Coordinates of C-alpha atoms in Angstrom, one line a residue:
X192 CA 159.3 120.6 77.4
X193 CA 157.9 117.2 76.6
X194 CA 155.7 117.2 79.7
X195 CA 151.9 117.7 79.3
X196 CA 150.5 120.9 80.8
X197 CA 147.8 120.5 83.5
X198 CA 144.7 122.7 82.9
X199 CA 143.6 124.4 86.1
X200 CA 140.7 126.5 87.2
X201 CA 140.3 129.2 89.8
X202 CA 139.7 127.9 93.3
X203 CA 136.4 129.9 93.5
X204 CA 135.1 128.3 90.3
X205 CA 135.9 124.7 91.6
X206 CA 134.1 125.2 94.9
X207 CA 131.1 127.2 93.6
X208 CA 127.9 126.0 95.3
X209 CA 124.8 125.7 93.3
X210 CA 121.3 125.7 94.7
X211 CA 120.8 122.1 93.7
X212 CA 123.8 121.0 95.6
X213 CA 122.7 123.0 98.7
X214 CA 119.3 121.3 98.5
X215 CA 120.7 117.8 98.2
X216 CA 123.2 118.4 101.0
X217 CA 120.5 119.9 103.3
X218 CA 117.9 117.3 102.5
X219 CA 120.4 114.5 102.9
X220 CA 121.7 115.8 106.2
X221 CA 118.2 116.3 107.6
X222 CA 117.2 112.8 106.5
X223 CA 120.3 111.4 108.2
X224 CA 119.4 113.3 111.3
X225 CA 115.9 111.9 111.3
X226 CA 117.2 108.3 110.8
X227 CA 119.5 108.8 113.8
X228 CA 116.5 110.1 115.9
X229 CA 114.4 107.1 114.8
X230 CA 117.3 104.7 115.8
X231 CA 117.5 106.3 119.3
X232 CA 113.7 106.0 119.7
X233 CA 113.9 102.3 118.8
X234 CA 116.6 101.7 121.4
X235 CA 114.5 103.4 124.0
X236 CA 111.4 101.3 123.1
X237 CA 113.5 98.1 123.4
X238 CA 114.4 99.1 126.9
X239 CA 110.8 99.7 127.8
X240 CA 111.2 103.4 128.2
X241 CA 108.2 105.6 127.4
X242 CA 108.9 107.8 124.4
X243 CA 107.3 111.3 124.6
X244 CA 105.4 112.3 121.5
X245 CA 107.0 115.2 119.5
X246 CA 104.9 116.2 116.6
X247 CA 106.2 118.0 113.5
X248 CA 105.4 121.7 113.1
X249 CA 103.4 123.0 110.1
X250 CA 106.6 124.2 108.4
X251 CA 108.3 120.9 108.8
X252 CA 105.3 119.0 107.3
X253 CA 105.2 121.6 104.4
X254 CA 108.9 121.2 103.8
X255 CA 108.6 117.4 103.7
X256 CA 105.6 117.5 101.4
X257 CA 107.6 119.8 99.1
X258 CA 110.0 117.0 98.3
X259 CA 108.9 115.5 94.9
X260 CA 108.4 112.0 96.4
X261 CA 105.8 111.1 93.7
X262 CA 108.3 111.8 90.9
X263 CA 111.1 110.1 92.8
X264 CA 109.0 107.0 93.4
X265 CA 108.1 106.8 89.7
X266 CA 111.8 107.0 88.9
X267 CA 112.6 104.4 91.5
X268 CA 109.9 102.1 90.0
X269 CA 111.4 102.4 86.5
X270 CA 114.8 101.7 87.9
X271 CA 113.5 98.6 89.6
X272 CA 112.2 97.3 86.2
X273 CA 115.6 97.4 84.6
X274 CA 116.8 93.9 84.0
X275 CA 120.1 93.1 85.8
X276 CA 122.9 91.1 84.2
X277 CA 122.9 87.5 85.5
X278 CA 126.3 87.9 87.2
X279 CA 125.1 91.0 89.1
X280 CA 121.8 89.6 90.5
X281 CA 123.2 87.6 93.4
X282 CA 125.5 90.4 94.8
X283 CA 122.7 93.0 94.6
X284 CA 120.0 90.8 96.1
X285 CA 122.3 89.4 98.7
X286 CA 123.1 92.9 99.9
X287 CA 119.4 93.6 100.1
X288 CA 118.8 90.3 102.0
X289 CA 121.6 91.2 104.5
X290 CA 120.4 94.8 105.0
X291 CA 116.7 94.0 105.6
X292 CA 116.9 90.5 107.0
X293 CA 114.9 88.7 104.3
X294 CA 114.3 85.0 104.8
X295 CA 114.7 83.5 101.4
X296 CA 114.0 80.0 102.7
X297 CA 110.3 80.9 102.6
X298 CA 110.4 82.1 99.0
X299 CA 108.8 79.9 96.3
X300 CA 112.0 80.4 94.3
X301 CA 115.2 80.6 96.3
X302 CA 117.6 80.9 93.4
X303 CA 118.5 84.6 93.2
X304 CA 119.4 84.4 89.5
X305 CA 115.7 83.7 88.8
X306 CA 114.7 87.3 89.6
X307 CA 115.4 89.5 86.5
X308 CA 115.1 92.8 88.3
X309 CA 114.5 94.3 91.8
X310 CA 110.8 94.6 91.2
X311 CA 110.4 90.9 90.7
X312 CA 112.5 90.2 93.8
X313 CA 110.3 92.6 95.9
X314 CA 107.2 90.8 94.7
X315 CA 108.5 87.3 95.3
X316 CA 105.9 84.7 96.2
X317 CA 106.1 82.3 99.2
X318 CA 106.1 78.6 99.3
X319 CA 102.5 77.2 99.6
X320 CA 102.8 76.1 103.3
X321 CA 105.0 79.0 104.4
X322 CA 102.0 80.9 105.8
X323 CA 99.2 78.6 107.1
X324 CA 95.9 80.5 107.5
X325 CA 94.4 80.4 111.0
X326 CA 90.9 78.9 110.8
X327 CA 89.9 79.4 114.5
X328 CA 89.7 83.2 114.4
X329 CA 87.4 85.5 112.5
X330 CA 90.1 88.0 111.4
X331 CA 93.6 87.2 110.4
X332 CA 96.6 89.4 109.5
X333 CA 96.4 90.3 105.8
X334 CA 100.2 90.6 105.6
X335 CA 103.6 90.3 107.3
X336 CA 104.6 93.3 109.3
X337 CA 104.7 95.1 112.6
X338 CA 101.6 96.0 114.7
X339 CA 101.6 99.8 115.2
X340 CA 98.3 100.1 116.9
X341 CA 94.9 98.5 117.4
X342 CA 91.7 98.9 119.4
X343 CA 88.4 100.6 119.4
X344 CA 87.8 103.8 117.3
X345 CA 86.8 106.6 119.7
X346 CA 85.5 110.1 119.0
X347 CA 86.0 109.7 115.2
X348 CA 89.7 109.6 115.7
X349 CA 92.1 106.7 115.0
X350 CA 95.5 106.2 116.4
X351 CA 98.3 105.6 113.8
X352 CA 100.8 105.1 116.7
X353 CA 100.3 105.6 120.4
X354 CA 99.4 109.2 121.1
X355 CA 99.2 110.3 117.5
X356 CA 95.8 110.3 115.8
X357 CA 94.1 111.0 112.5
X358 CA 90.5 111.8 111.5
X359 CA 88.4 108.8 110.5
X360 CA 86.4 110.8 108.0
X361 CA 89.5 112.4 106.4
X362 CA 91.1 109.0 106.1
X363 CA 88.1 107.1 104.5
X364 CA 86.5 110.1 102.8
X365 CA 82.7 110.8 102.6
X366 CA 80.4 107.9 103.4
X367 CA 79.7 105.6 100.5
X368 CA 76.1 105.3 99.3
X369 CA 74.2 103.0 101.7
X370 CA 72.4 101.2 98.8
X371 CA 75.8 100.2 97.4
X372 CA 76.9 98.7 100.7
X373 CA 73.5 97.2 101.5
X374 CA 73.4 99.1 104.8
X375 CA 70.4 100.7 106.6
X376 CA 70.2 104.4 106.5
X377 CA 71.7 106.0 109.6
X378 CA 70.1 109.2 111.1
X379 CA 71.7 112.3 109.4
X380 CA 72.6 113.9 112.8
X381 CA 74.9 111.0 113.8
X382 CA 78.7 111.4 113.7
X383 CA 80.7 109.8 110.9
X384 CA 81.7 107.0 113.2
X385 CA 78.1 106.3 114.2
X386 CA 77.0 106.2 110.5
X387 CA 79.5 103.4 109.8
X388 CA 78.2 101.2 112.6
X389 CA 75.1 99.6 111.2
X390 CA 74.0 97.2 114.0
X391 CA 72.9 98.1 117.5
X392 CA 75.4 97.1 120.1
X393 CA 78.4 97.0 117.7
X394 CA 81.6 99.0 117.9
X395 CA 84.1 100.2 115.3
X396 CA 87.6 98.7 115.6
X397 CA 90.9 99.4 113.8
X398 CA 94.3 97.8 113.3
X399 CA 97.5 99.2 111.7
X400 CA 100.2 97.0 110.2
X401 CA 103.5 98.4 108.9
X402 CA 105.3 96.4 106.2
X403 CA 109.1 96.9 106.4
X404 CA 111.2 96.6 103.2
X405 CA 112.3 93.1 104.1
X406 CA 108.7 91.8 104.6
X407 CA 106.6 89.7 102.2
X408 CA 105.0 92.4 100.0
X409 CA 101.7 90.8 99.0
X410 CA 98.5 91.2 101.1
X411 CA 95.5 89.0 101.4
X412 CA 91.9 89.1 102.6
X413 CA 91.8 89.2 106.4
X414 CA 88.3 87.6 106.6
X415 CA 85.3 86.5 104.5
X416 CA 83.7 89.6 103.2
X417 CA 82.3 91.4 100.1
X418 CA 84.2 94.3 98.5
X419 CA 81.6 96.8 97.1
X420 CA 83.6 100.0 96.5
X421 CA 87.1 101.3 95.9
X422 CA 88.2 104.9 96.6
X423 CA 91.6 106.0 95.5
X424 CA 93.2 109.1 97.1
X425 CA 96.2 110.4 95.1
X426 CA 98.5 112.1 97.6
X427 CA 102.0 112.5 99.0
X428 CA 104.4 109.5 99.3
X429 CA 106.0 110.3 102.6
X430 CA 107.7 107.5 104.6
X431 CA 105.4 105.6 106.9
X432 CA 108.0 104.0 109.2
X433 CA 107.0 104.1 112.9
X434 CA 109.4 107.0 113.6
X435 CA 107.7 109.2 110.9
X436 CA 104.2 108.0 112.0
X437 CA 105.1 109.2 115.5
X438 CA 106.3 112.5 114.1
X439 CA 103.6 113.6 111.6
X440 CA 100.0 113.8 112.7
X441 CA 97.5 112.5 110.1
X442 CA 100.4 111.0 108.1
X443 CA 98.1 108.4 106.6
X444 CA 95.6 111.1 105.5
X445 CA 98.4 112.9 103.6
X446 CA 99.7 109.9 101.7
X447 CA 98.3 108.2 98.6
X448 CA 96.0 105.3 99.5
X449 CA 93.5 102.8 98.2
X450 CA 90.4 102.2 100.4
X451 CA 88.4 99.1 99.8
X452 CA 85.0 99.1 101.6
X453 CA 82.3 96.5 101.9
X454 CA 80.7 94.3 104.5
X455 CA 81.2 91.1 106.4
X456 CA 78.8 89.1 108.7
X457 CA 78.9 91.8 111.4
X458 CA 78.5 94.9 109.2
X459 CA 80.9 97.4 107.8
X460 CA 84.5 96.3 106.8
X461 CA 87.3 98.2 105.1
X462 CA 90.9 97.5 104.2
X463 CA 93.2 100.4 103.2
X464 CA 96.5 100.1 101.5
X465 CA 98.7 103.2 102.2
X466 CA 101.5 104.1 99.8
X467 CA 104.9 105.5 100.9
X468 CA 108.2 106.7 99.5
X469 CA 109.2 104.4 96.7
X470 CA 105.9 102.6 97.0
X471 CA 103.9 104.6 94.5
X472 CA 102.5 101.4 93.0
X473 CA 99.6 99.7 94.8
X474 CA 98.0 96.8 92.9
X475 CA 94.6 95.2 93.6
X476 CA 94.4 92.0 91.6
X477 CA 90.7 92.2 90.8
X478 CA 90.8 95.9 89.9
X479 CA 92.3 96.4 86.5
X480 CA 91.3 100.0 86.2
X481 CA 93.3 101.2 89.3
X482 CA 96.4 103.4 88.5
X483 CA 98.3 104.7 91.5
X484 CA 101.0 107.4 91.5
X485 CA 99.8 108.6 88.1
X486 CA 100.5 112.1 86.9
X487 CA 96.9 112.5 85.6
X488 CA 95.6 112.5 89.2
X489 CA 96.2 115.6 91.4
X490 CA 96.8 115.5 95.2
X491 CA 93.8 116.5 97.3
X492 CA 91.2 114.7 95.2
X493 CA 89.8 111.2 95.1
X494 CA 88.2 109.0 92.6
X495 CA 85.6 106.2 93.2
X496 CA 84.8 103.0 91.5
X497 CA 81.9 100.7 92.4
X498 CA 82.0 96.9 92.0
X499 CA 78.2 96.8 92.2
X500 CA 76.5 96.7 88.8
X501 CA 73.4 95.4 87.0
X502 CA 75.3 92.2 86.3
X503 CA 76.9 92.0 89.7
X504 CA 74.6 92.9 92.7
X505 CA 77.0 91.4 95.4
X506 CA 80.3 93.0 94.6
X507 CA 83.6 91.0 94.8
X508 CA 83.4 88.1 97.3
X509 CA 86.7 87.5 99.1
X510 CA 87.6 84.4 101.2
X511 CA 89.9 84.6 104.2
X512 CA 93.5 84.3 103.1
X513 CA 92.8 84.8 99.4
X514 CA 95.3 86.9 97.4
X515 CA 94.1 90.6 97.3
X516 CA 97.0 92.8 96.2
X517 CA 100.6 93.8 96.5
X518 CA 103.0 96.7 97.1
X519 CA 106.1 97.3 95.2
X520 CA 108.3 97.7 98.3
X521 CA 106.4 97.8 101.6
X522 CA 104.0 100.2 103.3
X523 CA 101.0 100.0 105.6
X524 CA 97.7 98.2 105.9
X525 CA 94.9 99.8 107.9
X526 CA 91.8 97.7 108.8
X527 CA 88.7 99.5 110.1
X528 CA 85.7 97.3 110.7
X529 CA 82.5 96.9 112.7
X530 CA 82.1 94.1 115.2
X531 CA 80.1 93.2 118.4
X532 CA 81.4 94.6 121.7
X533 CA 82.9 91.2 122.7
X534 CA 85.4 91.2 119.9
X535 CA 88.9 90.7 121.3
X536 CA 92.3 91.4 119.7
X537 CA 95.0 88.8 120.3
X538 CA 97.9 91.3 119.8
X539 CA 100.5 93.5 121.5
X540 CA 101.6 96.8 120.1
X541 CA 104.9 96.6 118.4
X542 CA 104.8 92.8 117.9
X543 CA 105.9 91.2 114.6
X544 CA 103.1 89.3 112.8
X545 CA 102.9 87.2 109.7
X546 CA 100.2 86.8 107.1
X547 CA 97.7 84.2 108.3
X548 CA 98.1 84.6 112.0
X549 CA 95.2 85.6 114.2
X550 CA 94.4 89.3 114.7
X551 CA 91.2 88.8 116.8
X552 CA 87.9 87.0 117.2
X553 CA 84.6 86.9 119.0

């Protein structure tokens, strides 16, 4: 009689499934399946086996885009800003270092207790001589990462990975005013690609660099150039890892991105920072007005900002290797630029590259 009574509930009430639980279970299972598929593809690539392209159907893309990745990324960003207790910092960061293979010997501050939150750890700076800038080549890598694709732009289409393309015009948006970029007026009947090429005999080139979570997350100027214009595309924040880039056509056109356009000694030059899941925050150091993954911007639109004004006729001059911006976790950098036909890339698809190393030269 002195024993406490246990309160029980009907079995049906305990195991009642709610829509939210079904959604989480289904989404988690599908995400796990895709991760496993990506792992199998990586193993095949390491063995040198050609991987056939299998694009997502419209309903799969629509299902993926229905996931509130923008909201989740904002929540993740706020979580990253939470200050961790000193005793918890080393275990948390050590787990991250082990998972993603971070080389802390290159960090300006190696002491893990120095980083108050995950956001500071993600944006860690490097030691001054950790990334020497190559002076012998005209274009260097703006960041650490993996080369997904590179080469000439053909038929107004750009390859995000081998065999999967996206539209050049959809990615960059309508052509910026020629007066702003100091370019000559191209004939109106020319294609979008031809309008970007300003000098006879030149070609349009591209290079795609994927930043993994363990990479150095700042990006730098890849050459000496002038930034005249910024275009911000609010959009989805789908994953941009190579497996998803191989699966979803025009992935980079769906995602939020910041396009910087201007000119270098050979004509048109652009650098685009593409956002991804948990990377809603893209920062450009000289652009204080830029706000990415903001609720006030709706997907499917874009907003422009010009760095040319009455007081500044030349835009923002950038030197090769100069600090340009940062991601909050890791994402993708896309370079699209004009150069003479004898421009040569010094790359291999799939290779790892570090900021400051040569991309190509004349």
